[in-house]
Short mmCIF file of C-alpha atoms in Angstrom, two decimals:
data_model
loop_
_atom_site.label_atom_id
_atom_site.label_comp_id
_atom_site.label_asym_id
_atom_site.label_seq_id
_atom_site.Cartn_x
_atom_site.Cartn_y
_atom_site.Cartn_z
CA UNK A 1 -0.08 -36.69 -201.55
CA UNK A 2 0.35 -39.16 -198.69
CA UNK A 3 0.36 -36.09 -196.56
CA UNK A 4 0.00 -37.74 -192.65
CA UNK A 5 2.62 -40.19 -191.08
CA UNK A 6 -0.11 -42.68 -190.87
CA UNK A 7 -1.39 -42.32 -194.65
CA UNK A 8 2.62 -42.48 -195.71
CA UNK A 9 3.38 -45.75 -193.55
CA UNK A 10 -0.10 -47.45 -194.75
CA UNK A 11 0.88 -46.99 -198.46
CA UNK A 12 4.25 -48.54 -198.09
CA UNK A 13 2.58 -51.40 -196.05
CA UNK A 14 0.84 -51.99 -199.93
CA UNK A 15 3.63 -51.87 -201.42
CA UNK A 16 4.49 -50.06 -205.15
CA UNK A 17 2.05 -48.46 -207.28
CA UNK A 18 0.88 -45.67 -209.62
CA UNK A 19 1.90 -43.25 -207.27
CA UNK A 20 4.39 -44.74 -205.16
CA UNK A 21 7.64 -45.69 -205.59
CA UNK A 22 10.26 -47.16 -202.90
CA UNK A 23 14.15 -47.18 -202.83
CA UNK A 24 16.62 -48.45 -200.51
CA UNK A 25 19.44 -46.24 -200.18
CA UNK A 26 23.40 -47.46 -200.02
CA UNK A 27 26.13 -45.19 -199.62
CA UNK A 28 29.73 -46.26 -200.40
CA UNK A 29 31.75 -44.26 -197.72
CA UNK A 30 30.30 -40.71 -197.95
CA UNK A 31 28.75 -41.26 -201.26
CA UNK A 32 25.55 -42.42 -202.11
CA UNK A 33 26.35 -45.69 -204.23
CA UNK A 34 22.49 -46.81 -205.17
CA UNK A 35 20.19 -45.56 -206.37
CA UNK A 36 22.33 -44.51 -209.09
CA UNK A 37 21.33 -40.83 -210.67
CA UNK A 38 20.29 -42.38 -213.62
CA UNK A 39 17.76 -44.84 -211.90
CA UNK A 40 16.44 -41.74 -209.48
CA UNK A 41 15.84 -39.17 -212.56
CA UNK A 42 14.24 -42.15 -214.74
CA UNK A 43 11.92 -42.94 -211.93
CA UNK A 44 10.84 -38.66 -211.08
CA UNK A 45 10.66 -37.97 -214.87
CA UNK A 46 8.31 -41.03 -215.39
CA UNK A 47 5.79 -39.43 -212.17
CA UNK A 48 6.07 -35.92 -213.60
CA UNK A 49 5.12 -37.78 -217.27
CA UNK A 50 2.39 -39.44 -215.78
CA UNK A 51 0.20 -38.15 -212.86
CA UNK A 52 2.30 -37.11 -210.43
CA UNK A 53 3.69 -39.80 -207.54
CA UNK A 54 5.63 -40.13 -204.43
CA UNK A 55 9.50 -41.58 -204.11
CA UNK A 56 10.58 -42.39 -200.71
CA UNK A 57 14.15 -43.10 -200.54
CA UNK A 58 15.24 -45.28 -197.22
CA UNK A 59 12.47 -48.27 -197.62
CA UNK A 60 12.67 -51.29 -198.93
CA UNK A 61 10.93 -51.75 -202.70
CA UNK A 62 11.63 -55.49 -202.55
CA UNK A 63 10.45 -56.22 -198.55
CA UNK A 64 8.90 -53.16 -197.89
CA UNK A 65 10.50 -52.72 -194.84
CA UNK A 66 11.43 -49.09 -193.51
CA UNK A 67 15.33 -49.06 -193.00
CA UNK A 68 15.68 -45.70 -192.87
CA UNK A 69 18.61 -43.11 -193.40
CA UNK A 70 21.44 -42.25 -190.89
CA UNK A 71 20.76 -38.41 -190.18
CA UNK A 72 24.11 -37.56 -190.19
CA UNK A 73 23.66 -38.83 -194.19
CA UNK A 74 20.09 -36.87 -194.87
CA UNK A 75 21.78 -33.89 -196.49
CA UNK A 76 24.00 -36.14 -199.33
CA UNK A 77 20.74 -37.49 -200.45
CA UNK A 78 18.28 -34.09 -200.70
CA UNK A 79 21.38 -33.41 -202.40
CA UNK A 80 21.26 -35.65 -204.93
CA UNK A 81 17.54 -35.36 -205.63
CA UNK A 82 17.80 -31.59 -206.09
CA UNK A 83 20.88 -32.32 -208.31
CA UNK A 84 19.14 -34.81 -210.42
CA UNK A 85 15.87 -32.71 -211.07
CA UNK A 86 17.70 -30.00 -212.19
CA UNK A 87 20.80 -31.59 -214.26
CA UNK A 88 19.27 -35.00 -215.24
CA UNK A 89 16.03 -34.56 -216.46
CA UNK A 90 14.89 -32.09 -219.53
CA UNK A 91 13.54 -29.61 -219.01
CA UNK A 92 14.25 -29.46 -215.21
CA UNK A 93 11.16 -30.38 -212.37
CA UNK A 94 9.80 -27.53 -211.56
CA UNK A 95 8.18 -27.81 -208.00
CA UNK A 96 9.27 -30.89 -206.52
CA UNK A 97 8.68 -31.24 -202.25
CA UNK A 98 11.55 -32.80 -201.07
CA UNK A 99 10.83 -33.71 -197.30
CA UNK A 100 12.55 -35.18 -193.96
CA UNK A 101 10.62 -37.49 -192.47
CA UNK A 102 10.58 -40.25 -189.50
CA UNK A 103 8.96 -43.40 -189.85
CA UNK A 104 8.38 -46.28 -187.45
CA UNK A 105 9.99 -49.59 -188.46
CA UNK A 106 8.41 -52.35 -187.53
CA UNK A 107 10.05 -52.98 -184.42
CA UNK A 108 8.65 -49.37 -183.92
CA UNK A 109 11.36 -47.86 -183.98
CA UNK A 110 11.69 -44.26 -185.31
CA UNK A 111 13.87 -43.72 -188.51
CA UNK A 112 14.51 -40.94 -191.19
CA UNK A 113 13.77 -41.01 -194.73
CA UNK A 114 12.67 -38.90 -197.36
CA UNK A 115 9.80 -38.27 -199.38
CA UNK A 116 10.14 -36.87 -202.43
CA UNK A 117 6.92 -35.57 -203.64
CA UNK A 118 6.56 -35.12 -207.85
CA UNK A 119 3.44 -33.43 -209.41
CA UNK A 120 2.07 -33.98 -212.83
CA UNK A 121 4.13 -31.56 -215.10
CA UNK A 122 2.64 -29.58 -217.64
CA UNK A 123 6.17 -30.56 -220.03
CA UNK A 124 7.03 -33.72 -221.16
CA UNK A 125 10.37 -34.83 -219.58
CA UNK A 126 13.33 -36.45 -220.75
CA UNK A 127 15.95 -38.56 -218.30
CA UNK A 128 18.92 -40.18 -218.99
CA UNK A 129 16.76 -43.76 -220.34
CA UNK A 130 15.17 -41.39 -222.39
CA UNK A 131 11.28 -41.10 -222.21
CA UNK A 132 8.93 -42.71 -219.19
CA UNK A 133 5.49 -42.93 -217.70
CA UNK A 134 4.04 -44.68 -214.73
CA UNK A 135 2.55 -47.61 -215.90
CA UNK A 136 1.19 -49.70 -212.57
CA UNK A 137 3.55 -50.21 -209.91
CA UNK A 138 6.82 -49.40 -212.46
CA UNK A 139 8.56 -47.07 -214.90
CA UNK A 140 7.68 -47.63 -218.57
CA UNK A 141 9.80 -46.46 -221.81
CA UNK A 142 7.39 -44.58 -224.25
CA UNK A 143 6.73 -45.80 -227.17
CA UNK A 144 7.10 -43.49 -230.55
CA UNK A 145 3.50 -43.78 -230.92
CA UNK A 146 2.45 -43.21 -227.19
CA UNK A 147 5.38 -40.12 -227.32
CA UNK A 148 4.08 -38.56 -230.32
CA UNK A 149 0.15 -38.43 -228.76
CA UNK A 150 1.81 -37.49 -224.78
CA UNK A 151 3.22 -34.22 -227.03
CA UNK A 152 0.30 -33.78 -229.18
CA UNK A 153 -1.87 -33.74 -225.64
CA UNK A 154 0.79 -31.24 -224.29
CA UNK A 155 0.98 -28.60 -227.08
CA UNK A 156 -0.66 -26.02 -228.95
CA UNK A 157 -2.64 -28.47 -230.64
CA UNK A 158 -4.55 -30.39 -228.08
CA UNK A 159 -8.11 -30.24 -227.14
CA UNK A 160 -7.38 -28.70 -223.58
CA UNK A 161 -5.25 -25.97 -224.40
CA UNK A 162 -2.36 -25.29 -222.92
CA UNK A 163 -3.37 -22.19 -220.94
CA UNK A 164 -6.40 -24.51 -219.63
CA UNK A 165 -4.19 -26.83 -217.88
CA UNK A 166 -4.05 -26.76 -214.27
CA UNK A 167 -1.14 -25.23 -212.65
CA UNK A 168 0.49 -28.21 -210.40
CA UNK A 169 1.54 -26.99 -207.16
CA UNK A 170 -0.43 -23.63 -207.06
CA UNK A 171 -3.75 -23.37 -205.27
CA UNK A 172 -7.01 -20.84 -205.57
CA UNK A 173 -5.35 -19.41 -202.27
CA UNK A 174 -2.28 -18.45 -204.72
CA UNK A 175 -4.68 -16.48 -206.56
CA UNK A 176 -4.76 -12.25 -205.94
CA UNK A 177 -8.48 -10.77 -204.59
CA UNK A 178 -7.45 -7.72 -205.69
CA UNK A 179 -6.47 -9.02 -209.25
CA UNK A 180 -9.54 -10.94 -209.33
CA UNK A 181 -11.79 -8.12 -208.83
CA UNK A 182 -11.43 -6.73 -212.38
CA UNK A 183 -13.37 -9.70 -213.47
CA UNK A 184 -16.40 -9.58 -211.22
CA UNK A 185 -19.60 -7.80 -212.28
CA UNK A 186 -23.38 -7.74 -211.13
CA UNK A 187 -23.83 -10.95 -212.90
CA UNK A 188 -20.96 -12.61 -211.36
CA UNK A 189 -21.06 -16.28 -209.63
CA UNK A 190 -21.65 -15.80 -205.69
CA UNK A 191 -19.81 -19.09 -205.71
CA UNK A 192 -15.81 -18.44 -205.89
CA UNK A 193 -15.04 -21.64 -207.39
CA UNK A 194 -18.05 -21.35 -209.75
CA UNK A 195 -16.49 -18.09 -210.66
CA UNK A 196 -13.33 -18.96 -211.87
CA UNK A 197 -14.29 -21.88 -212.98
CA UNK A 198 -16.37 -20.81 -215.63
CA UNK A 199 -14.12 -17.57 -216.60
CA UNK A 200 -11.07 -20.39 -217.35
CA UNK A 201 -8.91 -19.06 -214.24
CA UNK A 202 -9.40 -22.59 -212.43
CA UNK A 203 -10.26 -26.30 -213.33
CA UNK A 204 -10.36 -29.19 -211.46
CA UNK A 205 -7.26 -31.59 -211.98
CA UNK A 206 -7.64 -35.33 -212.09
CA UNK A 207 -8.22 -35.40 -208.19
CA UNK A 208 -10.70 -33.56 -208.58
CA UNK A 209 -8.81 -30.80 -206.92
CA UNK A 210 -9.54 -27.43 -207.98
CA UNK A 211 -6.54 -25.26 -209.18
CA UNK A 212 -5.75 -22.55 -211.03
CA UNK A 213 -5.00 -22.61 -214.95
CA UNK A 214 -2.21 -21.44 -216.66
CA UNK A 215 -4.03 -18.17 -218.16
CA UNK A 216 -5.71 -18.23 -214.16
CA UNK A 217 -1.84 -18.04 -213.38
CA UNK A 218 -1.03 -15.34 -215.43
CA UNK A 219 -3.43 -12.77 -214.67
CA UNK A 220 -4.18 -13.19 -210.87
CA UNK A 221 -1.06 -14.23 -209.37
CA UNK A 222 1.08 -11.69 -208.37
CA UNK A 223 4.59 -13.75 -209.41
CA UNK A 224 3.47 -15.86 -212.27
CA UNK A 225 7.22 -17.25 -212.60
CA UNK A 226 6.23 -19.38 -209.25
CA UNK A 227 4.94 -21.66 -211.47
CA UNK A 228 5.90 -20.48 -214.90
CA UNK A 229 9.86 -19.26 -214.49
CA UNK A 230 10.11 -18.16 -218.05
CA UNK A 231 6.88 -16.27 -217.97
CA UNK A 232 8.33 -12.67 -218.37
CA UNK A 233 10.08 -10.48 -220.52
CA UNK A 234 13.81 -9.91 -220.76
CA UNK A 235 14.19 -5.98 -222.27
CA UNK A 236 17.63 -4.40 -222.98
CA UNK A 237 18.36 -1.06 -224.67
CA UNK A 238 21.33 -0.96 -226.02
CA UNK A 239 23.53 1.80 -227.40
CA UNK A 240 23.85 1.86 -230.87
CA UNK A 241 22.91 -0.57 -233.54
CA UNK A 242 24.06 -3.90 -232.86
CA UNK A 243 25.28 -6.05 -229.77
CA UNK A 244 28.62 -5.15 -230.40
CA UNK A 245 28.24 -1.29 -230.23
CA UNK A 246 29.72 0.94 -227.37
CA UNK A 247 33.36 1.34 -226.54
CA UNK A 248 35.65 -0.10 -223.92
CA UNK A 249 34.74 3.28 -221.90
CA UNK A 250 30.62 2.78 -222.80
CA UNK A 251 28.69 0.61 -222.05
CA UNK A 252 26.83 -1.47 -224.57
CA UNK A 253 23.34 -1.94 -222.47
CA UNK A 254 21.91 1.65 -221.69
CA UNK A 255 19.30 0.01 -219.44
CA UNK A 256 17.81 -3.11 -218.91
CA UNK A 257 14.87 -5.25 -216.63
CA UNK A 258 13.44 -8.38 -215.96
CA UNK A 259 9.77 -7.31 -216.34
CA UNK A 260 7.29 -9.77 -214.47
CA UNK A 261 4.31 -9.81 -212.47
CA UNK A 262 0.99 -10.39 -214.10
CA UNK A 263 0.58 -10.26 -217.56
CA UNK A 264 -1.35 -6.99 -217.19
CA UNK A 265 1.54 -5.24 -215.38
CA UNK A 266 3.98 -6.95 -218.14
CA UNK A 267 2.18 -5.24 -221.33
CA UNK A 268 2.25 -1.89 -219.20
CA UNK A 269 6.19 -1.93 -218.27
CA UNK A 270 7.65 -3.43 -221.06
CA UNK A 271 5.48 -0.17 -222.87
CA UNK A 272 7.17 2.44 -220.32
CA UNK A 273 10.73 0.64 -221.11
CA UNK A 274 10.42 2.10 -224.55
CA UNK A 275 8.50 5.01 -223.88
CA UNK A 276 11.42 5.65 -221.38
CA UNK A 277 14.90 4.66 -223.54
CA UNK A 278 13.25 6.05 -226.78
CA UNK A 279 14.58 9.13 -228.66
CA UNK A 280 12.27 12.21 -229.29
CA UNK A 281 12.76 14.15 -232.06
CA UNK A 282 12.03 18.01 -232.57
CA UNK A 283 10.16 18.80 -235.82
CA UNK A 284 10.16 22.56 -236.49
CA UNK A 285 8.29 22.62 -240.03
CA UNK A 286 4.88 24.25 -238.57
CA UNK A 287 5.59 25.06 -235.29
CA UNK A 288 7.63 22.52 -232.52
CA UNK A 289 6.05 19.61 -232.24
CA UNK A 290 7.92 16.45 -230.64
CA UNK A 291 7.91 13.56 -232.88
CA UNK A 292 8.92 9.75 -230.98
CA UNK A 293 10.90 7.10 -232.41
CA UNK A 294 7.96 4.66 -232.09
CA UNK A 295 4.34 4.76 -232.21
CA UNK A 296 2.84 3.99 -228.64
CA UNK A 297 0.02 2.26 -230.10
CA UNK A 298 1.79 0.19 -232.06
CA UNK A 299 3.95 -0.92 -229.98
CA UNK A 300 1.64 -1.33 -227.22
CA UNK A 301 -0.39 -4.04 -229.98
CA UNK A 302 2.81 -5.39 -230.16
CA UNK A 303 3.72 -6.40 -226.63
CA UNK A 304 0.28 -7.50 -226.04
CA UNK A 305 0.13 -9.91 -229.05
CA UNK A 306 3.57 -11.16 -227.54
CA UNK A 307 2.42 -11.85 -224.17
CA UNK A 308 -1.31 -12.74 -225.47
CA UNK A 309 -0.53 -15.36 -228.39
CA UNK A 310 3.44 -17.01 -227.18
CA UNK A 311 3.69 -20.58 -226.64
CA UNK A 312 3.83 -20.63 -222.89
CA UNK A 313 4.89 -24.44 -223.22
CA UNK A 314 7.97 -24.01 -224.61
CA UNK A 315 10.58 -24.61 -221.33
CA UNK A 316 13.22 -22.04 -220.93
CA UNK A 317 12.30 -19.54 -223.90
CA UNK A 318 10.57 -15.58 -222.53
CA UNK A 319 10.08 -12.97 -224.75
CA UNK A 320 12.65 -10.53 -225.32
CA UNK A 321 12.51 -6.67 -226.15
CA UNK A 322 15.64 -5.36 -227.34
CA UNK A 323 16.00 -1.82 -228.10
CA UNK A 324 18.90 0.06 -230.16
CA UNK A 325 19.27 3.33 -231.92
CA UNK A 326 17.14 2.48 -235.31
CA UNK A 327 14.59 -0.66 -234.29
CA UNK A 328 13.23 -2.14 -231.83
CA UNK A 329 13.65 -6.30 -232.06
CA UNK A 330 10.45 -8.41 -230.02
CA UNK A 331 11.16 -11.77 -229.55
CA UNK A 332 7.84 -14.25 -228.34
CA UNK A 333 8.46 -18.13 -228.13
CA UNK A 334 6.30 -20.31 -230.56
CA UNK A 335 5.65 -21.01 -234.69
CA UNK A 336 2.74 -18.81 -235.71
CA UNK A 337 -0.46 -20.58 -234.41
CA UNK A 338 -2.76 -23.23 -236.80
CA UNK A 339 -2.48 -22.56 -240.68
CA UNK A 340 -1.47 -19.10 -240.38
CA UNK A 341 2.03 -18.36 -242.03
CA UNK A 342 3.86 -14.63 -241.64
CA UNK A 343 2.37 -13.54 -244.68
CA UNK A 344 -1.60 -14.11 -243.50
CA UNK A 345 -0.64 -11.96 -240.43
CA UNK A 346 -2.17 -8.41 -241.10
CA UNK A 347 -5.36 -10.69 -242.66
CA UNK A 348 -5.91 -13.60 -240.64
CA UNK A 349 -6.96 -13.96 -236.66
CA UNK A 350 -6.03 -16.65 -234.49
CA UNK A 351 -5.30 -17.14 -230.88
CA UNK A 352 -2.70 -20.05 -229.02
CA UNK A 353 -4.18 -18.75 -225.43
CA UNK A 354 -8.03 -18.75 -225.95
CA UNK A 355 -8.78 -18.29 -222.38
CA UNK A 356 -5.54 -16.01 -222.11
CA UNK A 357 -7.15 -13.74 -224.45
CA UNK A 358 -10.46 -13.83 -222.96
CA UNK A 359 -9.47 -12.88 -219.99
CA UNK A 360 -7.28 -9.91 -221.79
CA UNK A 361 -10.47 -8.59 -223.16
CA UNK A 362 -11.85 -8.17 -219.78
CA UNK A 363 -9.19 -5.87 -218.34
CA UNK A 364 -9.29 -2.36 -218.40
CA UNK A 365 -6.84 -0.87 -220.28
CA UNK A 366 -4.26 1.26 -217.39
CA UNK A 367 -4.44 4.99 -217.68
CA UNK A 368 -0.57 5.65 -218.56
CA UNK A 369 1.41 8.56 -220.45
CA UNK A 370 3.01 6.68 -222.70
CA UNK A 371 -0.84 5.87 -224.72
CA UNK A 372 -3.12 7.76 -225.89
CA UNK A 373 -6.09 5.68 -227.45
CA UNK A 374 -10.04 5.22 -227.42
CA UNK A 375 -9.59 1.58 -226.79
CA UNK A 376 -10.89 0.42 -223.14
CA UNK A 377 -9.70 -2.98 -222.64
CA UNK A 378 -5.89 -4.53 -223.23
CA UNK A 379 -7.65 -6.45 -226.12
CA UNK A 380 -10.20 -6.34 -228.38
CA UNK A 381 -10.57 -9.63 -230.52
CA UNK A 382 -11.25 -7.75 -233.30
CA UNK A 383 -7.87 -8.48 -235.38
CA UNK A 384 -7.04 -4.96 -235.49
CA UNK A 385 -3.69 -5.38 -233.58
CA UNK A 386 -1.11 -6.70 -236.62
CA UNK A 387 -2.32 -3.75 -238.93
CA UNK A 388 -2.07 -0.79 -236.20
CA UNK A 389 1.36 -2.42 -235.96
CA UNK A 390 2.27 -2.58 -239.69
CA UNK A 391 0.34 0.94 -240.37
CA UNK A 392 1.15 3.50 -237.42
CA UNK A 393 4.88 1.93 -238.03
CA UNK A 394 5.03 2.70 -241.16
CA UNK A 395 3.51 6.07 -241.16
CA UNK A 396 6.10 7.09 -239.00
CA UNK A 397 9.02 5.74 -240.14
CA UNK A 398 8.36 5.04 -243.86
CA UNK A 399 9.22 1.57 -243.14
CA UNK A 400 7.04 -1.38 -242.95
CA UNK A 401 7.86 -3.54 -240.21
CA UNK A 402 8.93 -7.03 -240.44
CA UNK A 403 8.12 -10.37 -239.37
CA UNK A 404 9.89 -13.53 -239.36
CA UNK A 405 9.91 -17.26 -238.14
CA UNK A 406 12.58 -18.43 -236.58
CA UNK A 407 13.43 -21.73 -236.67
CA UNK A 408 9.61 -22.79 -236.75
CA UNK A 409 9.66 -22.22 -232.78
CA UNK A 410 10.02 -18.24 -232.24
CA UNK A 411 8.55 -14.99 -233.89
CA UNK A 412 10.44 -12.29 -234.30
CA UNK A 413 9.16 -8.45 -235.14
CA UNK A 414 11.17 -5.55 -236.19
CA UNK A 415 9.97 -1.76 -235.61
CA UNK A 416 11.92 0.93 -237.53
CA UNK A 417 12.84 3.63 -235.61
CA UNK A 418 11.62 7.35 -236.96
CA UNK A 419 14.59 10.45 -237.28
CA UNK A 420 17.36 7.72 -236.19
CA UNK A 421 19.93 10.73 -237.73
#
């Protein structure tokens, strides 16, 4: 936004606005006295509430005039701004452009400021004055009302899903060709942007610039937590049975990983982290035969569902896997979508991530070790996944798995383990 010297210096000549905002900086010996941290976060978190908007610190808001910054001064106030995005406003901004820039005065002369450059988030952002938009040329406090439809908009519940929102900051250029190919066929749009517009991978954002969507995010970029930091799963196997098991000597965590990457590549490796840390038992009662802790299947339904139907807008929650000697634990952020409750699982079928899922059912399921089904694709949309889950599990184990909700914001599963003696 504002991207050219020339563009820049014109907008300040206007003065304030929906996008813009101007402040003078003072510094009191070293320190930078004004704007004060409170002021600077209430002003970002009320762009990145909004649409998105430009702060240049070292003009003028009252005269417009461009007084600049002292160079030797530029790194106290990037500084600040980074400090302020990330410890005054909740949940942090995510992919603000904090630039160096000179200006000419009007004597034209040649000074420094900088431009701080905030996009529309896809959160809702609290600051120390508590909750603002851009209303005009200024900051406005929301309003119960106007906060209670701003979260409606944002959530699970909104017309434009979540996973149909645009991705601010990423471009169809941040898109993979070679995870993109999966979903061309014969019939496929000639026209890229037709293409991925119509699959739900990219929209058009209020500037009529396109970009991908979340789900487009998920499945064709190659790091997803660019955009999304908490899209991933955390897995830990852990000796014994609880956190607390293992002795000064052992170590509690037998192996753990960060498992990102596309959403594809995340049902696949969080499946070989079990496959791998599980325990195989030998049955000798007609012949050896090998016997897992865990079905594959299931637990393949499982991970998918997790990545397929979590609450992607829930800031600084990822799905965890934990693994110990008689269960496997799977965490996945959210309340169980619409009117379902746990109960209704194995019987109902609803998706949080239409165009998430859609785009699931179009990949090919990877050829791995660790599965051995008839299935093709990653998902079916046939509600099949909760009782392969509930019935392999138990077949195996002679315990029925178990759901809960935890604190109406995360869903937890719980896989008994088979021959745990």
């Amino acid at each position: 936004m504002f991207d050219s010297i020339h563009e820049l210096s014109d907008k300040i000549a206007l003065g304030e606005s929906t996008y813009l905002e101007l402040k003078e900086v003072r510094f009191a010996g070293e320190r930078v006295a004004g704007p004060s941290r409170d002021r600077l976060a209430d002003e970002l978190a009320a762009f990145a509430n909004s649409r998105g908007g430009v702060l240049v610190l070292g003009v003028s808001d009252r005269t417009r005039e461009i007084v600049g910054i002292d160079d030797s001064r530029l790194d106290s106030v990037v500084d600040l701004v980074r400090h302020v995005c990330t410890e005054s406003i909740d949940p942090p901004l995510e992919n603000v452009l904090v630039d160096r820039l000179r200006l000419p005065t009007a004597a034209a002369e040649r000074v420094s400021v900088v431009k701080v450059e905030v996009p529309r988030s896809l959160f809702i952002h609290r600051s120390p004055g508590g909750y603002f938009n851009r209303l005009a040329d200024s900051k406005r406090q929301m309003s119960t009302d106007f906060l209670a439809r701003m979260l409606q908009q944002r959530s699970q519940t909104r017309l434009v899903r979540f996973d149909e929102q645009p991705v601010a900051g990423a471009t169809v250029e941040s898109l993979s060709s070679d995870l993109l190919a999966p979903f061309r066929s014969s019939r496929s749009d000639a026209d890229d942007d037709t293409f991925l517009q119509k699959l739900g991978i990219a929209t058009s954002g209020e500037a009529g610039i396109l970009r991908p969507t979340v789900a487009g995010v998920l499945v064709a970029s190659v790091e997803p937590r660019r955009w999304l930091p908490n899209a991933y799963i955390q897995a830990v196997a852990y000796r014994g049975v609880s956190l607390q098991a293992g002795s000064s000597r052992e170590p509690y965590q037998l192996d753990a990983s960060d498992i990102d990457g596309p959403v594809t590549a995340q049902v696949a490796d969080a499946c070989r982290f079990v496959f791998k840390n599980m325990k195989t038992a030998a049955v000798k009662s007609i012949g050896r035969r090998d016997e897992p802790q865990y079905d594959m299947a299931a637990v393949f339904e499982a991970i998918t569902n997790a990545v397929a139907h979590r609450d992607y807008s829930i800031h600084g929650s990822k799905i965890r896997l934990r693994l110990f000697e008689d269960r496997l634990e799977l965490y996945s952020p959210g309340a169980v979508v619409n009117s379902m409750s746990v109960d209704s699982l194995r019987y109902r079928q609803a998706a949080r991530n239409e165009t998430l899922c859609s785009l699931l059912a179009k990949c090919a399921l990877p050829r791995a070790d660790w599965l051995e089904t008839a299935r093709t694709h990653i998902m079916e949309k046939r509600g099949e996944g909760v009782p392969i889950i509930l019935d392999n599990s138990t077949a195996l184990s002679g315990r029925e798995p178990r759901y809960r909700l935890i604190d109406d914001s995360e869903l937890s599963l719980t896989i008994y383990a088979a021959h745990t003696d």
